[in-house]
Coordinates of C-alpha atoms and ligand atoms in Angstrom, one line a residue:
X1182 CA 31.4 29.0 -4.7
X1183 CA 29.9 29.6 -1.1
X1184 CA 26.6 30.1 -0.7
X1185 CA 25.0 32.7 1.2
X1186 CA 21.5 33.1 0.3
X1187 CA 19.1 30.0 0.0
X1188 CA 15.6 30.3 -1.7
X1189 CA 12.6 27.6 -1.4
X1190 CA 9.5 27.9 -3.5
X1191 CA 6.8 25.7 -2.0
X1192 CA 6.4 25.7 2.2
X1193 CA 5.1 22.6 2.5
X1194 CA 5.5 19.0 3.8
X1195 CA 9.2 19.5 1.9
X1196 CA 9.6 22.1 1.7
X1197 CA 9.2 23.3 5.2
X1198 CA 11.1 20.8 7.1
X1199 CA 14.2 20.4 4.6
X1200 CA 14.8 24.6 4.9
X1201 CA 14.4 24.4 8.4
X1202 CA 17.1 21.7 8.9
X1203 CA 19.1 23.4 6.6
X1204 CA 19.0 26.9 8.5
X1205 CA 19.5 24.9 11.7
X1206 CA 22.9 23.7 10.5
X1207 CA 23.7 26.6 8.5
X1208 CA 23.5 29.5 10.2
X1209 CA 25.8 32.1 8.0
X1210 CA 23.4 31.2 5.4
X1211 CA 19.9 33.3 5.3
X1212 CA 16.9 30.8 3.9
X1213 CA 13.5 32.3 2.9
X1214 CA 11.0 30.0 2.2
X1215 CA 7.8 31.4 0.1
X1216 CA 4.8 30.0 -1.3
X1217 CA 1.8 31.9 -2.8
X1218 CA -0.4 30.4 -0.1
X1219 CA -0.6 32.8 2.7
X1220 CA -2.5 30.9 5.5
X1221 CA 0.4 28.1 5.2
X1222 CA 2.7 30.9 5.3
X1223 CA 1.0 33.0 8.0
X1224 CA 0.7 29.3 10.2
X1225 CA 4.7 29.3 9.3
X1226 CA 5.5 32.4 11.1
X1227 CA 2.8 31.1 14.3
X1228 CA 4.2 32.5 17.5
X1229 CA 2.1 29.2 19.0
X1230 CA 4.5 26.7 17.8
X1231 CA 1.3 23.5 17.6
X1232 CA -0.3 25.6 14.8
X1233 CA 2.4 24.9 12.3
X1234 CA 0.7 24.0 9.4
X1235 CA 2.9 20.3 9.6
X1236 CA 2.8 18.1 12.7
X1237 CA 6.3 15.9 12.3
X1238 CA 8.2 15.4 16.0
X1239 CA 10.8 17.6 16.5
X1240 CA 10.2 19.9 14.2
X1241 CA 8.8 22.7 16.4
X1242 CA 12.1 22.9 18.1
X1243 CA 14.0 23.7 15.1
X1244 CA 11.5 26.4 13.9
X1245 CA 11.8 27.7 17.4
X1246 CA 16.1 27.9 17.4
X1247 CA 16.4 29.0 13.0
X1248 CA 13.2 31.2 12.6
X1249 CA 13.8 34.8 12.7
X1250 CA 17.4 34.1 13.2
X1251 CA 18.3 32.5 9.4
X1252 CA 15.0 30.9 8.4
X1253 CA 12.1 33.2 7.4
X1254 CA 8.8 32.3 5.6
X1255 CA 6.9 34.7 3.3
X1256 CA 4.7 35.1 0.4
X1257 CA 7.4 37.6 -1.5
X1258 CA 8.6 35.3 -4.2
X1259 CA 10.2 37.9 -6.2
X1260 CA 12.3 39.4 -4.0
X1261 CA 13.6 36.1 -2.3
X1262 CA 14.4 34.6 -5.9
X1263 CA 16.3 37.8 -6.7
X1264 CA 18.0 37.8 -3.4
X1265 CA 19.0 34.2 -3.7
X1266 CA 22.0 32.6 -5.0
X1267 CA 20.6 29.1 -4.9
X1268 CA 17.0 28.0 -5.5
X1269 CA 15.2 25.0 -4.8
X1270 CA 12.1 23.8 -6.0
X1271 CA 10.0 21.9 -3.6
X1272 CA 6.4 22.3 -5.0
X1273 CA 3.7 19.8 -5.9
X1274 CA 4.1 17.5 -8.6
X1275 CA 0.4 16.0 -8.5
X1276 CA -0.8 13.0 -10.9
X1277 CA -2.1 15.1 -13.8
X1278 CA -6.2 15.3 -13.1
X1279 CA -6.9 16.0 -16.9
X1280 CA -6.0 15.8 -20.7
X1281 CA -2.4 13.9 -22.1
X1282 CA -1.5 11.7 -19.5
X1283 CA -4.2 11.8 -17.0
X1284 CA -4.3 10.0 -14.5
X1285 CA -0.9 8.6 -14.6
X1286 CA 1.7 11.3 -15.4
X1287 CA 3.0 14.1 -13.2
X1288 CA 1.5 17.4 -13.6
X1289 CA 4.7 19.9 -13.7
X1290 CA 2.3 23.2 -14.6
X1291 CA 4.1 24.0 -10.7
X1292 CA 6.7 23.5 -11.5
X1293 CA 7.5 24.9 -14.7
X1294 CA 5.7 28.6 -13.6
X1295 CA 8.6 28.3 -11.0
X1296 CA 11.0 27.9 -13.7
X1297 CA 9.4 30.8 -15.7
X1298 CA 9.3 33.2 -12.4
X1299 CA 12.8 32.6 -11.4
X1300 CA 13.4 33.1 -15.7
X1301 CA 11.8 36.7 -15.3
X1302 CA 13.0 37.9 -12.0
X1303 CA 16.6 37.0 -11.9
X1304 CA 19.7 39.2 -12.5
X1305 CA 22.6 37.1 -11.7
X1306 CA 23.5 34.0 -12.0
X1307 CA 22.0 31.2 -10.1
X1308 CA 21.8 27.4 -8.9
X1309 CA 18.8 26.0 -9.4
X1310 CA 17.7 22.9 -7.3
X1311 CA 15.2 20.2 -8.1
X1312 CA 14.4 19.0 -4.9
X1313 CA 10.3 18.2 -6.0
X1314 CA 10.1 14.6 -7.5
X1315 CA 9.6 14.7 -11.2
X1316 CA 9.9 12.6 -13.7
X1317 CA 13.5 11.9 -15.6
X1318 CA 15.1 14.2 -18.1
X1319 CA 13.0 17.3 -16.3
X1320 CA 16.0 19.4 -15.7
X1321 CA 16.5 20.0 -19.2
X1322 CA 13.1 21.0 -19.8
X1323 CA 13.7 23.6 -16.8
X1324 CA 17.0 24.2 -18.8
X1325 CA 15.4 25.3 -21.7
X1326 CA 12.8 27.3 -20.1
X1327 CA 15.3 29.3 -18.1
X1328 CA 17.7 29.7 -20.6
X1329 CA 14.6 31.0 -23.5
X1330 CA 12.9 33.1 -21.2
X1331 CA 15.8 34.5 -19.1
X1332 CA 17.6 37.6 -19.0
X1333 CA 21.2 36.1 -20.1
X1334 CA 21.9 34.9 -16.6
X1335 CA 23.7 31.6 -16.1
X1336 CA 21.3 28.4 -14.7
X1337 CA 23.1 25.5 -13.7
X1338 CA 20.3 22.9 -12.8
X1339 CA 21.1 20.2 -10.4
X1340 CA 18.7 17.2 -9.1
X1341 CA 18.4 16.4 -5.2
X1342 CA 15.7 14.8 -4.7
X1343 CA 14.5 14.2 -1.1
X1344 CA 13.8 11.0 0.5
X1345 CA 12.2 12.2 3.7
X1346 CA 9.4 10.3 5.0
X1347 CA 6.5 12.0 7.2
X1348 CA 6.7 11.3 11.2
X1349 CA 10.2 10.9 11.1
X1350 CA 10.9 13.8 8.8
X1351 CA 13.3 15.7 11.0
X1352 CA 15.4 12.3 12.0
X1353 CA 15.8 11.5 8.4
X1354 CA 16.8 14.8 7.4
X1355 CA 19.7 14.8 10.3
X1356 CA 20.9 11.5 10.0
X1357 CA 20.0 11.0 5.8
X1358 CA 21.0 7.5 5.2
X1359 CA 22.3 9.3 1.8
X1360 CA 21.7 12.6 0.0
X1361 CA 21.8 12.2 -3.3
X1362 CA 22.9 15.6 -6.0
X1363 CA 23.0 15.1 -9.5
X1364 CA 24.3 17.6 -12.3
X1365 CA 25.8 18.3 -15.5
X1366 CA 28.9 16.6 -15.9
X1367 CA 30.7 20.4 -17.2
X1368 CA 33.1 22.1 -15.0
X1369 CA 30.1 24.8 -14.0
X1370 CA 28.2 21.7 -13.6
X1371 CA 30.4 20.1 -10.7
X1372 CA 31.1 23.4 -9.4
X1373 CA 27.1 24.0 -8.8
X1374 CA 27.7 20.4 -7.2
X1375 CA 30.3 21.1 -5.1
X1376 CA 28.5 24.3 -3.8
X1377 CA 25.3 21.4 -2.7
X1378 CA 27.8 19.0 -1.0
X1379 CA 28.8 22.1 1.2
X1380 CA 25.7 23.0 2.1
X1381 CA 25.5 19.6 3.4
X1382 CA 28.8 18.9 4.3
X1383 CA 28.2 21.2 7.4
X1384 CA 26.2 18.2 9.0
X1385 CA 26.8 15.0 6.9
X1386 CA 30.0 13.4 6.1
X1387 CA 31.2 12.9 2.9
X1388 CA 30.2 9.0 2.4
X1389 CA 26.6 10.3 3.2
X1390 CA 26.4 12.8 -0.1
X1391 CA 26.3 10.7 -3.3
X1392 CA 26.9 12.6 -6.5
X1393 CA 25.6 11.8 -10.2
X1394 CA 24.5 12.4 -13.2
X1395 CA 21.7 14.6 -13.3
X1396 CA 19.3 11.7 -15.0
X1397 CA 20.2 9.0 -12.6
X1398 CA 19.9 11.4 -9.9
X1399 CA 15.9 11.8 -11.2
X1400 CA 15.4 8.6 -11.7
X1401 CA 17.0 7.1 -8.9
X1402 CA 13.7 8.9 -6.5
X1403 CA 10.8 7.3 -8.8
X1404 CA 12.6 3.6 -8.6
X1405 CA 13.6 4.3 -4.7
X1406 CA 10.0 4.9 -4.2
X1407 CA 8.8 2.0 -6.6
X1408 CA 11.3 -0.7 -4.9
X1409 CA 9.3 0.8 -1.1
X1410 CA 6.0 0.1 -2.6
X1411 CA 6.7 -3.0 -4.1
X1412 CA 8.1 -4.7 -0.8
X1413 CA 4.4 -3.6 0.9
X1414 CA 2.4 -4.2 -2.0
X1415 CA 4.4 -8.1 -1.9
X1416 CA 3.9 -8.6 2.0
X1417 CA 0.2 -6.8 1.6
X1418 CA -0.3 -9.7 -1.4
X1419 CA 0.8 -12.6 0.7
X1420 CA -1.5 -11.4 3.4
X1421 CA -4.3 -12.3 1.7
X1422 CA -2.8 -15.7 1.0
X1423 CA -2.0 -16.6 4.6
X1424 CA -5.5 -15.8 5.3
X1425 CA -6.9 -18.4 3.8
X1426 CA -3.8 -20.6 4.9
X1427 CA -3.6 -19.7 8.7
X1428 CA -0.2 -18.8 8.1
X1429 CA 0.2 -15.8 10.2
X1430 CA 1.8 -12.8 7.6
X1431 CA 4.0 -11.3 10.8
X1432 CA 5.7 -14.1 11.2
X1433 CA 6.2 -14.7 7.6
X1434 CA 7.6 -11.3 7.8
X1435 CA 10.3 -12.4 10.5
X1436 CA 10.9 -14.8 8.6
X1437 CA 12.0 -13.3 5.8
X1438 CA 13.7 -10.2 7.0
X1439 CA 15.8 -12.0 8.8
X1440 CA 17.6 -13.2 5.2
X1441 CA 20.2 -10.5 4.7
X1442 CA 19.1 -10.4 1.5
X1443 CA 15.4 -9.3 2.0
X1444 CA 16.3 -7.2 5.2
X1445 CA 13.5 -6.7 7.7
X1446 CA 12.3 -3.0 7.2
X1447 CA 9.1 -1.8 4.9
X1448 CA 7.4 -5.8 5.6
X1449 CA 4.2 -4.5 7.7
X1450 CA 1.4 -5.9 6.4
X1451 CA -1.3 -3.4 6.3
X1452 CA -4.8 -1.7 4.9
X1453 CA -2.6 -0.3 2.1
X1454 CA -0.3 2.4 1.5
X1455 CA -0.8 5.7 1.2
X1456 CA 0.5 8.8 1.3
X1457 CA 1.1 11.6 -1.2
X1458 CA 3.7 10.1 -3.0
X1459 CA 4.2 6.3 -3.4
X1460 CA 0.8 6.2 -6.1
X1461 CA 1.4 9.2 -7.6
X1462 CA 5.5 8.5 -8.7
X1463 CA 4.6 4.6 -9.4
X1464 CA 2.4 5.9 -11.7
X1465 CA 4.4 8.4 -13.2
X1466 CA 7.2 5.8 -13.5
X1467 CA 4.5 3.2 -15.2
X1468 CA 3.9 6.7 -17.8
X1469 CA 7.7 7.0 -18.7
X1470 CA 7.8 3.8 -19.7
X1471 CA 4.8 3.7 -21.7
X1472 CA 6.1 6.6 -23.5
X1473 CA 9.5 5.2 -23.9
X1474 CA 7.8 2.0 -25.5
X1475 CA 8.4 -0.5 -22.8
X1476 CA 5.1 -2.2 -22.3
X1477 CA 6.0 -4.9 -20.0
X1478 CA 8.3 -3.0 -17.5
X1479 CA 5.3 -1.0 -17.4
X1480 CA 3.0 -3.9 -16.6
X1481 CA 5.2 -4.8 -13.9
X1482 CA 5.6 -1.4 -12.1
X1483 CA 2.0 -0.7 -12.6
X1484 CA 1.0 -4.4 -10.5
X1485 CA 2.3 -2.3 -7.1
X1486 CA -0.8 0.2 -7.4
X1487 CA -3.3 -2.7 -8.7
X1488 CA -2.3 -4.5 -5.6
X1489 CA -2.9 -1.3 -3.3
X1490 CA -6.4 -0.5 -4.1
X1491 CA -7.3 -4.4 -4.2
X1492 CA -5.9 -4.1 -0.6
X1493 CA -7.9 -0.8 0.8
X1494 CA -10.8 -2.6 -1.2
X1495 CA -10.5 -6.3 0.4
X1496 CA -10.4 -4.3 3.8
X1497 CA -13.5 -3.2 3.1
X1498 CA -15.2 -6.0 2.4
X1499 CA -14.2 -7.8 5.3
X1500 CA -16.1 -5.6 7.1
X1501 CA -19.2 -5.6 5.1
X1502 CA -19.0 -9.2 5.0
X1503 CA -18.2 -9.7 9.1
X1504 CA -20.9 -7.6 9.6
X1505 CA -23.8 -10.2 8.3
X1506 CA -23.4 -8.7 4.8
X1507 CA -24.4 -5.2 5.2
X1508 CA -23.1 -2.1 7.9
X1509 CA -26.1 0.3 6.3
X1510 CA -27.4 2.1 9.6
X1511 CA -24.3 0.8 11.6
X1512 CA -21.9 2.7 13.1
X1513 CA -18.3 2.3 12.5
X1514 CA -15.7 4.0 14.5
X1515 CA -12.6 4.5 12.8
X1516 CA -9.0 4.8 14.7
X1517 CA -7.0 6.8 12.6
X1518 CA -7.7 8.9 9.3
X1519 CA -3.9 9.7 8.7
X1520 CA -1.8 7.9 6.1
X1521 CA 0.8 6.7 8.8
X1522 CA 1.5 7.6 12.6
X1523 CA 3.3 10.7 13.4
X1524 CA 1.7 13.1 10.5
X1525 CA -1.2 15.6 10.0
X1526 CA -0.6 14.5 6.3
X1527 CA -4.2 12.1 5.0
X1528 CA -3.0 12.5 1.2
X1529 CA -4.1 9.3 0.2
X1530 CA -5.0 7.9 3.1
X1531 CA -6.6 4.2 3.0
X1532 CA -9.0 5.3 5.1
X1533 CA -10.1 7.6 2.6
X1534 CA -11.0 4.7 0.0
X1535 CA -12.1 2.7 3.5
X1536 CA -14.6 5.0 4.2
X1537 CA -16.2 5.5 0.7
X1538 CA -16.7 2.2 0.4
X1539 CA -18.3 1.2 3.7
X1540 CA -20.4 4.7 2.9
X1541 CA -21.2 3.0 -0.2
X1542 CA -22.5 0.1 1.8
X1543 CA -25.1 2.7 4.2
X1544 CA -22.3 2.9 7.2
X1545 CA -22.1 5.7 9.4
X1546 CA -18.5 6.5 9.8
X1547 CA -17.4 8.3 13.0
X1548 CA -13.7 9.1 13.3
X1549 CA -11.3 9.9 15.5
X1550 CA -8.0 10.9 14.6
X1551 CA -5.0 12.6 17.8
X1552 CA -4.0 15.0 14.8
X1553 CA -6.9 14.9 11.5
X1554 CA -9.3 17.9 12.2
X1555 CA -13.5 17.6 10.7
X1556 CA -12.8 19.9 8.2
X1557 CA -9.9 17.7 6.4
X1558 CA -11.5 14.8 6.7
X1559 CA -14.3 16.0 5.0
X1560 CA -12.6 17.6 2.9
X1561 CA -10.8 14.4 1.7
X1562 CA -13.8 12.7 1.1
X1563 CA -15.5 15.5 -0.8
X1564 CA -12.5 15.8 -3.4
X1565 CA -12.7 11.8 -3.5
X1566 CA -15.9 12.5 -5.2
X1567 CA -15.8 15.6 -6.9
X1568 CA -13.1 13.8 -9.2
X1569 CA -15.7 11.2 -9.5
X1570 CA -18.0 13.6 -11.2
X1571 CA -20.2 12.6 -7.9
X1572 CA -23.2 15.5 -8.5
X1573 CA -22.5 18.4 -5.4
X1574 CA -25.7 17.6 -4.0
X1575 CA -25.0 13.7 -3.5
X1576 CA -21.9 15.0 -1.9
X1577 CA -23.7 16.5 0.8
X1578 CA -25.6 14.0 1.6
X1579 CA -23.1 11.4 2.0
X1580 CA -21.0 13.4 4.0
X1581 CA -23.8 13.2 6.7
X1582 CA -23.2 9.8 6.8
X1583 CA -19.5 10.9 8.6
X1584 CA -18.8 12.0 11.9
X1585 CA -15.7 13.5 13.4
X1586 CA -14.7 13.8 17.3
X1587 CA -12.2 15.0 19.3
X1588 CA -12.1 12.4 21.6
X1589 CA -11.4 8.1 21.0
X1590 CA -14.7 7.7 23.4
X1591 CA -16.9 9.8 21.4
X1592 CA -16.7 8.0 18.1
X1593 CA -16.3 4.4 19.7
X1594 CA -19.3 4.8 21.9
X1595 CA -22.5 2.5 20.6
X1596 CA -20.2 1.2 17.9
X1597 CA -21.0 -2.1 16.2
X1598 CA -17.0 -2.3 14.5
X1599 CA -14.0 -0.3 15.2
X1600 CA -11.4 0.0 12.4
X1601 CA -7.6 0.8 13.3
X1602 CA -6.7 2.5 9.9
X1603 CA -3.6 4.6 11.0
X1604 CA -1.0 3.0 13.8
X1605 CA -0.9 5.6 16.2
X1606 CA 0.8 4.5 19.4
X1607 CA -2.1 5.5 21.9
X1608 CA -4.9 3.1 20.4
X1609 CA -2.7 0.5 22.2
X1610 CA -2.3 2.1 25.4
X1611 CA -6.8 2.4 25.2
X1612 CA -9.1 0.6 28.0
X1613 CA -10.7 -2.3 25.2
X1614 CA -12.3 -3.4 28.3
X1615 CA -14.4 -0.2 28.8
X1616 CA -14.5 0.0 24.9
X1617 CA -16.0 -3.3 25.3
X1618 CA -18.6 -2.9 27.4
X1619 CA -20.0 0.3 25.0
X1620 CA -19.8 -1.3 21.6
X1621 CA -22.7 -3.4 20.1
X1622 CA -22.3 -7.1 20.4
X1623 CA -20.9 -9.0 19.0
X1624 CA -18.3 -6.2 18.7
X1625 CA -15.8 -6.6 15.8
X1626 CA -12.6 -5.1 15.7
X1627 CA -10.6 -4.9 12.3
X1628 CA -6.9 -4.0 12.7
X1629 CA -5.6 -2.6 9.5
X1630 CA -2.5 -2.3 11.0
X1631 CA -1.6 -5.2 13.1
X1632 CA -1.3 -3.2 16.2
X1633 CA -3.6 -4.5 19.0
X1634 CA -3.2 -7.2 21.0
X1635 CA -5.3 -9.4 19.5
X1636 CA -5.1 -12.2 22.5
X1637 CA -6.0 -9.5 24.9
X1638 CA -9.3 -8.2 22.9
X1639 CA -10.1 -11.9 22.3
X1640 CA -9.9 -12.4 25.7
X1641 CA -12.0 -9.7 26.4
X1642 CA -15.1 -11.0 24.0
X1643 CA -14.0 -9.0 20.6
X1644 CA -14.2 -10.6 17.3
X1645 CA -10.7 -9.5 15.8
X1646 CA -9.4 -9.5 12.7
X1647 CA -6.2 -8.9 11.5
X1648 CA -4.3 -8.1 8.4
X1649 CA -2.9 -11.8 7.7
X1650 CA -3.8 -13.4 10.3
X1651 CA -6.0 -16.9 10.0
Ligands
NAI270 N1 5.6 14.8 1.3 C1 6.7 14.1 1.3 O1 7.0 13.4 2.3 C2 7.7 14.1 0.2 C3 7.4 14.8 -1.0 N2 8.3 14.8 -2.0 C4 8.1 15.6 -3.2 O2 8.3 17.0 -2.9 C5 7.4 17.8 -3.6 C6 6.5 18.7 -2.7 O3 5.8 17.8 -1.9 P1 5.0 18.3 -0.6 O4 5.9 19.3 0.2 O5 4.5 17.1 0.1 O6 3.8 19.2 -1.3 P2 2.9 20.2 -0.6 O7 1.7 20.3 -1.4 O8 2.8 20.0 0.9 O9 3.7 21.6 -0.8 C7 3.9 22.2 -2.0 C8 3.7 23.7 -1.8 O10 4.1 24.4 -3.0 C9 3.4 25.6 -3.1 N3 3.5 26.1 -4.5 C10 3.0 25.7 -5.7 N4 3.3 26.4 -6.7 C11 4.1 27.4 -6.2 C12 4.8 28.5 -6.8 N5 4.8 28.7 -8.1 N6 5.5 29.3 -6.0 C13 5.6 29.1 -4.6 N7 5.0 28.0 -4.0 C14 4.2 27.2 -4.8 C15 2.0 25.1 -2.8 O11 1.2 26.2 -2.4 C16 2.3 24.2 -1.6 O12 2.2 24.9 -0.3 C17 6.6 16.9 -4.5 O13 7.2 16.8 -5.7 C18 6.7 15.5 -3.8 O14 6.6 14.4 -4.7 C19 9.5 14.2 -1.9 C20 9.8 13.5 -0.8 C21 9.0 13.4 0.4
UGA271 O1 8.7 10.6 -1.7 C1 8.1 10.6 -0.7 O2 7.1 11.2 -0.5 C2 8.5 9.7 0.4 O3 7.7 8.5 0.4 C3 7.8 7.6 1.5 O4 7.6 8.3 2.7 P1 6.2 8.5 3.3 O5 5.1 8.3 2.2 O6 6.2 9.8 4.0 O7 6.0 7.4 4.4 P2 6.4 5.8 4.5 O8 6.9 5.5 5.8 O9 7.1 5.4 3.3 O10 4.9 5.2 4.4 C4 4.1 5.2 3.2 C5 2.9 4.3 3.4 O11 3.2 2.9 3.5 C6 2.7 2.3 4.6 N1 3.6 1.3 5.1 C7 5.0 1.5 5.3 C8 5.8 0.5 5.6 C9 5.4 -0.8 5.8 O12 6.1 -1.7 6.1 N2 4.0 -1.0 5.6 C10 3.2 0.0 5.2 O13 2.0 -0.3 5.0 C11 2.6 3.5 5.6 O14 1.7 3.2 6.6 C12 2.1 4.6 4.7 O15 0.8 4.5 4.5 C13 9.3 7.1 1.5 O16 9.5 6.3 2.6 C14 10.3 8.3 1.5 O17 11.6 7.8 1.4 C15 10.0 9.3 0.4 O18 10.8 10.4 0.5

C-alpha cells in the first residue's frame, strides 16, 4: 500500500518538526498538519519564518522548501482526517492533574477524542499512527474505540513512537539513530507496517527502521526515556557526593564514559533535568507498574524523579546558603529559563522550581533568556502555583518579585548572584570582567551547568560554584 495522504493531529513540538521532515523527503505525499489551536497554527503558516511557534536550528529551512508545496498547517481536522490515508497522533499526553491516577499517570482525554474524531469522520479505511508517548497496551484501547464508534471502516493501529530531542530536533529526525514501528502481528498488521517503513525508507536505510510488536514498541519509549534519566539522575547523585569529597564530577564523568560499557553521552552533571517529557513518562512508567502489582520496580523507577527535584532543590539552597543565609531583597540574575540550549521549550524547566524557591526565600529574580519571552516565564511560574492551590491574589504578588529583559546586561546589572540555569553557548562568549565590575561584591556565580570557565571568573574576583565541583 503507498501512501499518498498523511494526516497529523497536534502541531506542536512533535508534531511540527516530524511532518515537516517527512514532507521534506516525501514530496509525492501531501501532509496536513492540524490542531484546534489557531494561533500555533496561524504562527505555522508565518510568512516571517523566526515567528514559528518552535525555535529548533534548521527547522525554518525545511518549512521554507515543504510548506505550500506538500506540507500545509490548518485548523480543519475533519476534512484532513477524511482526506487522509494515514493518521498520526502527536498530541499531548500530560501527567493527569486530577482524580484516578493523579499525579503520576498519563492523561489520554487527547488522545482518545482523537481516536473518537477520526471514529466519526472517516469513510475508508485507514492507518492510524501513535506517534504521542503513551503508556503500554494503549493501541488497543484506541482499537476498541475506533472499531465501537466507527462507521465499519478498517483501523489498523501501529506504534512509532518518536525519540526526537529539542535543539537538535531536525538532526535527529534526518539521521534517527533508529525508528522504531510496532504493529499487530496479522497480515493487515505488517502490511500497515510495511506502508511506515516506506514512508521512511525514502531517507533511512533499512538497518535504521526497527519493527515490533506493537507492546514493545510502546514500551520500548517509556524505558528509553527512563534509562536517559536515570544516567543524569546517577551522575547528578554523585555530584553531590564529590562535593563534599573534592572529587571533581566532570572528571568522574571522563572517567567513566570512557568504559565502553557506560559510554560517555547523557553524564553532564547538572541543576536537574527537565523538559516535558523525562518526569512526566518516568512517572507514568512508575504508575504501570503499580497497577500491574510490582511494587519494587516501581520503587526503583520512581528514585530517578526523587533525585531530580532533590537536585533543582539542593541548587537552591546553595544559593540561599552562599548568600549569608537569606537572598530576600537580593537580586538574582538568571542565565537561562529554557529546559536545555537550542529550544523556546521551558516545560519543566529547573529554573522554574529554581526560581520558586529562591522567591520563597524574598529574591528578586531577573532573567534573561536569547529565546524565553516575559509572558512565558511568567506564565510558567503562575501555573507552578495555580496547581499549588496558591490563592490568585498571592500569585500576583509574587510575580512582582520577577523580572524579565531582553538583554544579558539588563538583568545582570547590580546583581548580588548570577545563576547559569540553561547552557546556552553565548553566556561563555560574555565580558565576566565587565559583569564583574557591575555585580555586588562579593559577587557569586552558580553554574548549574558546568559551562563557565571557572579559573577565568576566579581569576577575575567571582565566588564560583559548580555542579560537583569541591
Ligand atoms: N516534545 C518532545 O520533544 C517530545 C514529545 N514526545 C511526545 O509527543 C507528544 C506531543 O508532544 P509535544 O509535541 O511536545 O506536545 P505539544 O503540547 O507541543 O503539542 C501537542 C499539540 O496537540 C494539540 N491537540 C490536542 N488535542 C488535539 C486534537 N484533538 N486535535 C488536534 N490537535 C490537538 C494541542 O493543541 C497542541 O498544540 C507527547 O505525547 C509527548 O510525550 C515524544 C518525543 C519528543
Ligand atoms: O520523549 C521526549 O520528549 C524526548 O526526551 C528527551 O529529549 P529532550 O527532553 O528534548 O532533551 P534531552 O537532551 O534529553 O534533555 C533533557 C534534560 O536533561 C538535561 N540533561 C541532558 C543530558 C545530560 O547529560 N545532562 C542533563 O542534565 C537537559 O539539560 C534537559 O534539561 C530524549 O532525549 C529524547 O530522546 C525523547 O524523544
Amino acid at each position: 500500500m503507498k501512501i499518498k495522504n498523511i494526516c497529523c493531529l497536534g502541531a506542536g513540538y512533535v508534531g511540527g518538526p516530524t511532518m515537516s521532515v517527512i514532507a521534506l523527503k516525501c514530496p509525492e505525499i501531501k501532509v496536513t498538519v492540524v490542531d484546534l489551536n489557531e494561533k500555533r497554527i496561524a504562527a505555522w503558516n508565518e510568512e516571517d519564518l523566526d515567528k514559528l511557534p518552535v525555535y529548533e536550528p534548521g527547522l525554518a529551512e525545511v518549512v521554507k522548501e515543504a510548506r505550500g508545496r506538500n506540507l500545509f498547517f490548518s485548523t480543519d481536522v475533519d476534512s484532513a482526517i477524511e482526506a487522509a490515508d494515514m493518521i498520526f497522533i502527536a498530541v499531548n499526553t500530560p501527567t493527569k492533574n486530577y482524580g484516578e491516577g493523579k499525579g503520576m499517570a498519563a492523561d489520554l482525554k487527547f488522545v482518545e477524542l482523537c481516536a473518537r474524531q477520526i471514529a466519526r469522520i472517516a469513510k475508508n479505511d485507514k492507518i492510524i499512527v501513535e506517534k504521542s508517548t503513551l503508556p503500554v497496551r494503549t493501541a488497543e484501547t484506541l482499537q476498541t474505540i475506533l472499531d465501537h464508534t466507527g462507521n465499519g471502516v478498517k483501523f489498523e493501529v501501529l506504534s512509532n513512537p518518536e525519540f526526537l530531542a529539542e535543539g537538535t530536533a531536525i538532526e535527529d529526525l534526518l539521521n534517527a539513530d533508529r525508528v522504531l514501528i510496532g504493529g499487530n502481528q496479522t497480515e493487515s498488521g505488517k502490511k500497515a507496517i510495511q506502508a511506515l517503513v516506506d514512508v521512511y525508507a525514502h531517507w533511512l536505510s533499512p538497518k535504521q527502521i526497527l519493527t515490533t510488536n506493537v507492546w514493545s514498541s510502546e514500551l520500548s519509549k517509556l524505558t528509553a526515556n527512563a534509562f536517559l534519566a536515570q544516567r543524569i539522575s546517577s551522575i547528578n547523585a554523585l555530584s553531590a557526593l564529590c562535593e563534599v569529597t573534592e572529587a571533581d564530577v566532570d572528571e568522574v564523568a571522563t572517567a567513566i564514559g570512557t568504559d565502553s560499557r557506560i559510554g560517555p553521552k547523557f553524564l553532564k552533571a547538572s541543576v536537574g533535568f527537565g523538559g516535558s517529557c523525562f518526569q512526566k513518562d518516568i512517572l507514568n512508567l512508575v504508575y504501570l507498574c503499580r497497577y500491574f502489582n510490582l511494587p519494587e520496580v516501581a520503587n526503583y523507577w520512581e528514585q530517578i524523579t526523587i533525585l531530580n527535584d532533590y537536585q533543582k532543590y539542593r541548587f537552591a539552597r546553595k544559593i540561599i546558603t552562599s548568600l549569608f543565609n537569606t537572598v530576600s531583597d537580593k537580586k538574582i540574575a538568571f542565565l537561562g529559563w529554557a529546559f536545555k540550549k537550542d529550544t523556546n521549550d521551558t516545560r519543566e524547566s529547573a529554573a522554574i522550581y529554581v526560581a520558586e524557591h529562591l522567591i520563597e526565600d524574598g529574591a528578586e529574580i531577573h532573567v534573561y533568556d536569547p529565546k524565553v519571552s516575559e509572558e512565558k516565564v511568567k506564565a510558567d511560574m503562575s501555573y507552578l502555583w495555580e496547581l499549588k492551590g496558591v490563592a490568585e491574589q498571592k500569585i500576583q504578588a509574587k510575580l512582582k518579585q520577577i523580572f524579565v529583559y531582553k538583554s544579558p546586561e539588563e538583568a545582570l546589572n547590580q546583581a548580588h548572584a548570577v545563576a547559569v540555569l540553561t547552557e546556552w553557548d553565548e553566556f561563555k562568549t560574555y565580558d565576566w570582567n565587565e559583569i564583574y565590575i557591575n555585580m555586588y561584591k562579593p559577587a557569586f556565580v552558580f553554574d548549574g551547568r558546568n559551562i563557565l570557565d571557572a579559573e577565568k571568573l576566579k581569576a577575575i574576583g567571582f565566588q564560583i560554584k559548580g555542579i560537583g565541583k569541591g
